[in-house]
GROMACS .gro file of C-alpha atoms in nm:
model
  291
    1MET     CA    1   2.359   0.816  -1.425
    2SER     CA    2   2.470   0.777  -0.985
    3ILE     CA    3   2.235   0.830  -0.727
    4LYS     CA    4   2.590   0.871  -0.486
    5THR     CA    5   2.660   1.186  -0.698
    6ASN     CA    6   2.364   1.383  -0.731
    7ARG     CA    7   2.169   1.294  -0.345
    8PRO     CA    8   1.973   1.536  -0.203
    9ASP     CA    9   2.053   1.642   0.202
   10TRP     CA   10   1.876   1.339   0.339
   11GLY     CA   11   1.934   1.510   0.701
   12LYS     CA   12   1.674   1.815   0.615
   13LEU     CA   13   1.450   1.577   0.344
   14PHE     CA   14   1.462   1.399   0.652
   15ALA     CA   15   1.291   1.685   0.878
   16SER     CA   16   1.030   1.836   0.608
   17ILE     CA   17   0.843   1.486   0.670
   18LEU     CA   18   0.786   1.662   1.058
   19THR     CA   19   0.796   1.998   0.926
   20GLU     CA   20   0.678   2.058   0.586
   21PRO     CA   21   0.230   1.984   0.558
   22GLY     CA   22   0.185   1.718   0.476
   23ARG     CA   23  -0.164   1.506   0.349
   24LEU     CA   24  -0.381   1.206   0.370
   25GLY     CA   25  -0.426   1.031   0.026
   26GLU     CA   26  -0.772   0.945  -0.082
   27HIS     CA   27  -0.619   0.625  -0.206
   28TYR     CA   28  -0.649   0.485   0.177
   29ARG     CA   29  -1.042   0.614   0.169
   30LEU     CA   30  -1.130   0.477  -0.238
   31PHE     CA   31  -1.301   0.151  -0.099
   32HIS     CA   32  -1.545   0.047   0.199
   33ARG     CA   33  -1.371  -0.042   0.480
   34TYR     CA   34  -1.561  -0.437   0.464
   35SER     CA   35  -1.541  -0.612   0.843
   36LEU     CA   36  -1.303  -0.922   0.910
   37GLY     CA   37  -1.626  -1.152   0.911
   38ASN     CA   38  -1.724  -0.956   0.558
   39GLN     CA   39  -1.368  -0.986   0.432
   40LEU     CA   40  -1.286  -1.356   0.503
   41LEU     CA   41  -1.605  -1.440   0.356
   42ALA     CA   42  -1.460  -1.318   0.019
   43VAL     CA   43  -1.198  -1.484   0.064
   44VAL     CA   44  -1.350  -1.845   0.086
   45GLN     CA   45  -1.590  -1.726  -0.230
   46MET     CA   46  -1.331  -1.618  -0.478
   47GLU     CA   47  -1.129  -1.907  -0.367
   48GLU     CA   48  -1.390  -2.181  -0.410
   49ARG     CA   49  -1.405  -2.012  -0.755
   50GLY     CA   50  -1.064  -1.968  -0.847
   51ILE     CA   51  -1.091  -1.641  -0.852
   52PRO     CA   52  -0.701  -1.461  -0.748
   53ILE     CA   53  -0.780  -1.240  -0.419
   54GLY     CA   54  -0.773  -0.964  -0.411
   55PRO     CA   55  -1.027  -0.670  -0.360
   56ILE     CA   56  -1.328  -0.600  -0.378
   57ALA     CA   57  -1.620  -0.361  -0.459
   58SER     CA   58  -1.996  -0.307  -0.566
   59PHE     CA   59  -2.063  -0.282  -0.943
   60ASN     CA   60  -2.111   0.117  -0.909
   61GLY     CA   61  -1.803   0.135  -0.675
   62TRP     CA   62  -1.535  -0.043  -0.947
   63LYS     CA   63  -1.748   0.176  -1.201
   64LYS     CA   64  -1.677   0.544  -1.027
   65LEU     CA   65  -1.270   0.409  -1.050
   66GLY     CA   66  -1.270   0.344  -1.369
   67ARG     CA   67  -1.348  -0.043  -1.465
   68ARG     CA   68  -1.582  -0.240  -1.548
   69VAL     CA   69  -1.723  -0.618  -1.427
   70LYS     CA   70  -1.686  -0.831  -1.703
   71LYS     CA   71  -1.961  -1.003  -1.837
   72GLY     CA   72  -2.063  -1.341  -1.702
   73GLU     CA   73  -1.917  -1.263  -1.347
   74LYS     CA   74  -2.102  -1.376  -1.096
   75ALA     CA   75  -2.138  -1.104  -0.752
   76LEU     CA   76  -1.985  -1.251  -0.415
   77ALA     CA   77  -2.205  -1.211  -0.183
   78LEU     CA   78  -2.184  -1.033   0.204
   79TRP     CA   79  -2.420  -0.957   0.503
   80MET     CA   80  -2.559  -0.643   0.452
   81PRO     CA   81  -2.687  -0.464   0.752
   82VAL     CA   82  -3.092  -0.361   0.776
   83VAL     CA   83  -3.211  -0.191   0.998
   84LYS     CA   84  -3.651  -0.152   1.043
   85THR     CA   85  -3.812   0.034   1.265
   86GLU     CA   86  -4.150  -0.051   1.407
   87ARG     CA   87  -4.445   0.072   1.633
   88ILE     CA   88  -4.522  -0.175   1.883
   89GLU     CA   89  -4.837  -0.110   2.127
   90LYS     CA   90  -4.758  -0.128   2.474
   91GLU     CA   91  -4.990  -0.316   2.741
   92ASP     CA   92  -5.068   0.062   2.878
   93GLY     CA   93  -5.256   0.121   2.511
   94THR     CA   94  -4.908   0.330   2.404
   95GLU     CA   95  -4.712   0.311   2.116
   96GLU     CA   96  -4.346   0.284   2.112
   97GLU     CA   97  -4.146   0.265   1.801
   98VAL     CA   98  -3.817   0.019   1.852
   99THR     CA   99  -3.533  -0.012   1.586
  100LYS     CA  100  -3.458  -0.377   1.516
  101ARG     CA  101  -3.079  -0.425   1.356
  102PHE     CA  102  -3.068  -0.733   1.148
  103PHE     CA  103  -2.835  -0.912   0.803
  104ILE     CA  104  -2.923  -1.054   0.512
  105MET     CA  105  -2.642  -1.168   0.257
  106LYS     CA  106  -2.724  -1.007  -0.037
  107ASN     CA  107  -2.514  -1.092  -0.391
  108HIS     CA  108  -2.370  -0.664  -0.457
  109TRP     CA  109  -1.970  -0.697  -0.451
  110PHE     CA  110  -1.705  -0.786  -0.683
  111ALA     CA  111  -1.288  -0.861  -0.713
  112LEU     CA  112  -1.076  -0.698  -0.911
  113ALA     CA  113  -0.990  -0.957  -1.109
  114GLN     CA  114  -1.393  -1.011  -1.218
  115THR     CA  115  -1.321  -0.649  -1.370
  116GLU     CA  116  -1.200  -0.468  -1.640
  117PRO     CA  117  -1.069  -0.128  -1.717
  118ILE     CA  118  -1.370   0.072  -1.841
  119ASP     CA  119  -1.143   0.266  -2.092
  120PRO     CA  120  -0.845   0.034  -2.128
  121GLU     CA  121  -0.515   0.335  -2.244
  122ASN     CA  122  -0.628   0.431  -1.879
  123PRO     CA  123  -0.646   0.107  -1.630
  124GLY     CA  124  -0.724   0.289  -1.327
  125THR     CA  125  -0.418   0.299  -1.174
  126ILE     CA  126  -0.188   0.635  -1.246
  127PRO     CA  127   0.123   0.540  -1.453
  128THR     CA  128   0.419   0.397  -1.310
  129PRO     CA  129   0.758   0.643  -1.373
  130GLU     CA  130   1.012   0.590  -1.563
  131THR     CA  131   1.350   0.556  -1.311
  132PRO     CA  132   1.679   0.495  -1.509
  133GLU     CA  133   1.838   0.510  -1.238
  134TRP     CA  134   1.707   0.249  -1.026
  135ASP     CA  135   1.511  -0.060  -1.126
  136ARG     CA  136   1.307  -0.223  -0.835
  137ALA     CA  137   1.366  -0.614  -0.968
  138THR     CA  138   1.696  -0.623  -0.924
  139ALA     CA  139   1.664  -0.420  -0.578
  140LEU     CA  140   1.448  -0.760  -0.460
  141ALA     CA  141   1.730  -0.962  -0.557
  142ASN     CA  142   1.988  -0.806  -0.425
  143LEU     CA  143   1.860  -0.801  -0.094
  144GLY     CA  144   1.638  -1.063  -0.109
  145ILE     CA  145   1.325  -1.043  -0.073
  146THR     CA  146   1.036  -1.196  -0.316
  147GLU     CA  147   0.716  -0.987  -0.439
  148VAL     CA  148   0.447  -1.217  -0.391
  149PRO     CA  149   0.050  -1.170  -0.533
  150PHE     CA  150  -0.163  -0.933  -0.379
  151GLU     CA  151  -0.398  -1.144  -0.203
  152HIS     CA  152  -0.614  -0.945   0.039
  153PRO     CA  153  -0.965  -0.776  -0.023
  154ASP     CA  154  -0.980  -0.466   0.135
  155GLY     CA  155  -0.847  -0.236  -0.148
  156ASN     CA  156  -0.795   0.051   0.041
  157CYS     CA  157  -0.464  -0.129   0.180
  158GLN     CA  158  -0.150   0.011  -0.063
  159GLY     CA  159   0.049  -0.296  -0.015
  160PHE     CA  160   0.201  -0.549   0.306
  161ALA     CA  161   0.500  -0.756   0.392
  162ARG     CA  162   0.555  -1.053   0.581
  163PRO     CA  163   0.990  -0.889   0.731
  164ASN     CA  164   0.981  -1.252   0.901
  165LYS     CA  165   0.938  -1.500   0.607
  166MET     CA  166   1.075  -1.130   0.290
  167GLN     CA  167   0.806  -1.058   0.118
  168ILE     CA  168   0.559  -0.776  -0.011
  169ALA     CA  169   0.312  -0.777  -0.241
  170ILE     CA  170   0.223  -0.435  -0.350
  171ASN     CA  171  -0.146  -0.334  -0.522
  172PRO     CA  172  -0.209  -0.330  -0.888
  173LEU     CA  173  -0.431  -0.069  -0.773
  174ALA     CA  174  -0.219   0.192  -0.562
  175ALA     CA  175  -0.212   0.511  -0.602
  176PHE     CA  176   0.214   0.568  -0.544
  177PRO     CA  177   0.354   0.168  -0.681
  178TRP     CA  178   0.706   0.314  -0.639
  179LYS     CA  179   0.665   0.452  -0.296
  180THR     CA  180   0.385   0.187  -0.168
  181ALA     CA  181   0.768  -0.052  -0.315
  182PHE     CA  182   0.992   0.087  -0.074
  183HIS     CA  183   0.754   0.101   0.189
  184GLU     CA  184   0.723  -0.256   0.259
  185MET     CA  185   1.102  -0.329   0.160
  186ALA     CA  186   1.217  -0.129   0.444
  187HIS     CA  187   0.954  -0.350   0.676
  188CYS     CA  188   1.140  -0.589   0.589
  189LEU     CA  189   1.474  -0.451   0.658
  190LEU     CA  190   1.354  -0.331   0.913
  191HIS     CA  191   1.107  -0.474   1.156
  192GLY     CA  192   1.136  -0.860   1.149
  193LYS     CA  193   1.295  -1.003   1.440
  194GLN     CA  194   1.649  -0.969   1.373
  195ALA     CA  195   1.593  -0.630   1.216
  196GLU     CA  196   1.407  -0.517   1.592
  197ALA     CA  197   1.733  -0.592   1.809
  198ALA     CA  198   1.927  -0.303   1.590
  199PHE     CA  199   1.624  -0.019   1.874
  200VAL     CA  200   1.888   0.232   1.943
  201ASP     CA  201   1.739   0.124   2.311
  202GLY     CA  202   1.656  -0.237   2.333
  203GLY     CA  203   1.386  -0.198   2.301
  204VAL     CA  204   1.032  -0.330   2.139
  205ILE     CA  205   0.916  -0.144   1.847
  206ASP     CA  206   0.595   0.032   1.840
  207THR     CA  207   0.329  -0.013   1.542
  208SER     CA  208   0.317   0.358   1.513
  209ILE     CA  209   0.660   0.400   1.462
  210GLU     CA  210   0.729   0.145   1.182
  211GLU     CA  211   0.515   0.306   0.979
  212ALA     CA  212   0.657   0.637   1.070
  213GLU     CA  213   1.028   0.445   0.946
  214ALA     CA  214   0.937   0.273   0.655
  215GLU     CA  215   0.789   0.584   0.513
  216SER     CA  216   1.033   0.776   0.579
  217VAL     CA  217   1.215   0.527   0.390
  218ALA     CA  218   0.998   0.556   0.116
  219TYR     CA  219   0.966   0.939   0.074
  220LEU     CA  220   1.385   0.982   0.062
  221CYS     CA  221   1.437   0.713  -0.199
  222CYS     CA  222   1.104   0.860  -0.389
  223ALA     CA  223   1.285   1.224  -0.320
  224THR     CA  224   1.607   1.062  -0.447
  225LEU     CA  225   1.526   0.932  -0.773
  226GLY     CA  226   1.211   1.251  -0.865
  227LEU     CA  227   0.953   1.026  -0.819
  228PRO     CA  228   0.587   1.131  -0.644
  229GLY     CA  229   0.427   1.116  -0.296
  230LEU     CA  230   0.600   1.283  -0.141
  231GLU     CA  231   0.337   1.550   0.031
  232GLU     CA  232   0.128   1.222   0.078
  233ALA     CA  233   0.418   1.017   0.278
  234ARG     CA  234   0.433   1.357   0.503
  235GLY     CA  235   0.058   1.328   0.578
  236TYR     CA  236   0.170   0.915   0.647
  237VAL     CA  237   0.425   0.997   0.928
  238GLN     CA  238   0.255   1.278   1.076
  239SER     CA  239  -0.068   1.074   1.101
  240TRP     CA  240   0.153   0.826   1.236
  241LEU     CA  241   0.292   0.984   1.513
  242GLY     CA  242   0.071   1.257   1.594
  243SER     CA  243   0.261   1.423   1.913
  244SER     CA  244   0.588   1.648   1.867
  245ALA     CA  245   0.727   1.432   2.213
  246LYS     CA  246   0.622   1.143   2.000
  247ALA     CA  247   0.798   1.334   1.660
  248GLU     CA  248   1.139   1.426   1.851
  249GLU     CA  249   1.174   1.068   1.980
  250PHE     CA  250   1.154   0.922   1.665
  251VAL     CA  251   1.405   1.218   1.408
  252LYS     CA  252   1.671   1.058   1.796
  253LYS     CA  253   1.622   0.712   1.768
  254SER     CA  254   1.522   0.638   1.391
  255ALA     CA  255   1.724   0.856   1.160
  256ALA     CA  256   2.036   0.684   1.140
  257ARG     CA  257   1.797   0.315   1.057
  258VAL     CA  258   1.606   0.475   0.835
  259PHE     CA  259   1.904   0.621   0.652
  260ALA     CA  260   2.055   0.305   0.695
  261ALA     CA  261   1.769   0.150   0.517
  262ALA     CA  262   1.711   0.408   0.187
  263ASP     CA  263   2.090   0.438   0.167
  264LYS     CA  264   2.069  -0.004   0.165
  265ILE     CA  265   1.750  -0.014  -0.142
  266LEU     CA  266   1.940   0.240  -0.318
  267LYS     CA  267   2.227   0.061  -0.386
  268ALA     CA  268   2.067  -0.261  -0.410
  269GLY     CA  269   1.835  -0.104  -0.722
  270GLN     CA  270   2.130   0.093  -0.882
  271SER     CA  271   2.152   0.065  -1.240
  272TYR     CA  272   2.508   0.127  -1.298
  273CYS     CA  273   2.615  -0.098  -1.021
  274LYS     CA  274   2.482  -0.348  -1.269
  275GLU     CA  275   2.743  -0.222  -1.610
  276ALA     CA  276   2.986  -0.060  -1.346
  277ALA     CA  277   3.256  -0.436  -1.464
  278HIS     CA  278   3.156  -0.408  -1.833
  279GLU     CA  279   3.255  -0.019  -1.875
  280ASP     CA  280   3.495  -0.122  -2.115
  281ASP     CA  281   3.309  -0.404  -2.263
  282PRO     CA  282   3.211  -0.289  -2.637
  283GLU     CA  283   2.971  -0.597  -2.652
  284ARG     CA  284   2.804  -0.376  -2.376
  285GLU     CA  285   2.760  -0.052  -2.447
  286GLU     CA  286   2.572  -0.218  -2.786
  287VAL     CA  287   2.334  -0.440  -2.618
  288ARG     CA  288   2.301  -0.144  -2.368
  289HIS     CA  289   2.165   0.124  -2.539
  290GLY     CA  290   2.001  -0.045  -2.806
  291VAL     CA  291   2.271  -0.072  -3.110
   0.00000   0.00000   0.00000
């Protein structure tokens, strides 16, 4: 089935991103936000022990996410703030309450690789829907983008991109892995150093516009393929743009860029493109349909 034949009205879809209600998904707040120092400390320990770098959580934290710590796994150590209040006697004989804050190291945390699903049939991630019209591996190959392991201790981070290296990584616990993949691919296409020169006024794009553009591309791709996460995508874009003035600027300057990137991603992964050259080959048809 051709995507082009059944493509919805992207102009209306783009406008709906800013006008229809959206919401920020709870998946951005599932994990505790660890300090940068604790994140680095966790990464060092994972590297020293040969544990794949990934999201971290406490024993109970993983349990709430439908996962359990594997037998024999040793916890990672992080710095924990401790607040202690005591009363001291002053020179005039009165007492004063003093609060002291200090840090102690505790071994309470585990990386994703140290856990396993409590229920093997429900591994704690949202099932990835099938998309017969679009193939992710094919799209990545055609766009020259490489998918690398998700090496980040923050589980709230759904994925990341390195546009100048044309690399993306998707959190294995991402709530909407397809939407996240489209988002990170859009960053590679739109926000490398060379891509920035294509911005309408030639200026440097700030972070909020970059995120809004990438998520808008993801929105169009998901809407075209009938994938979930549209309400969350709208909430994400609206959160980054904030003001109506910035939203108006976004519509004027970014619409063409968003449409071009979404079109490129969808065409790069269309399964029918791979098979078009073999339409008259009966043997090819037999392989395709599993005969």
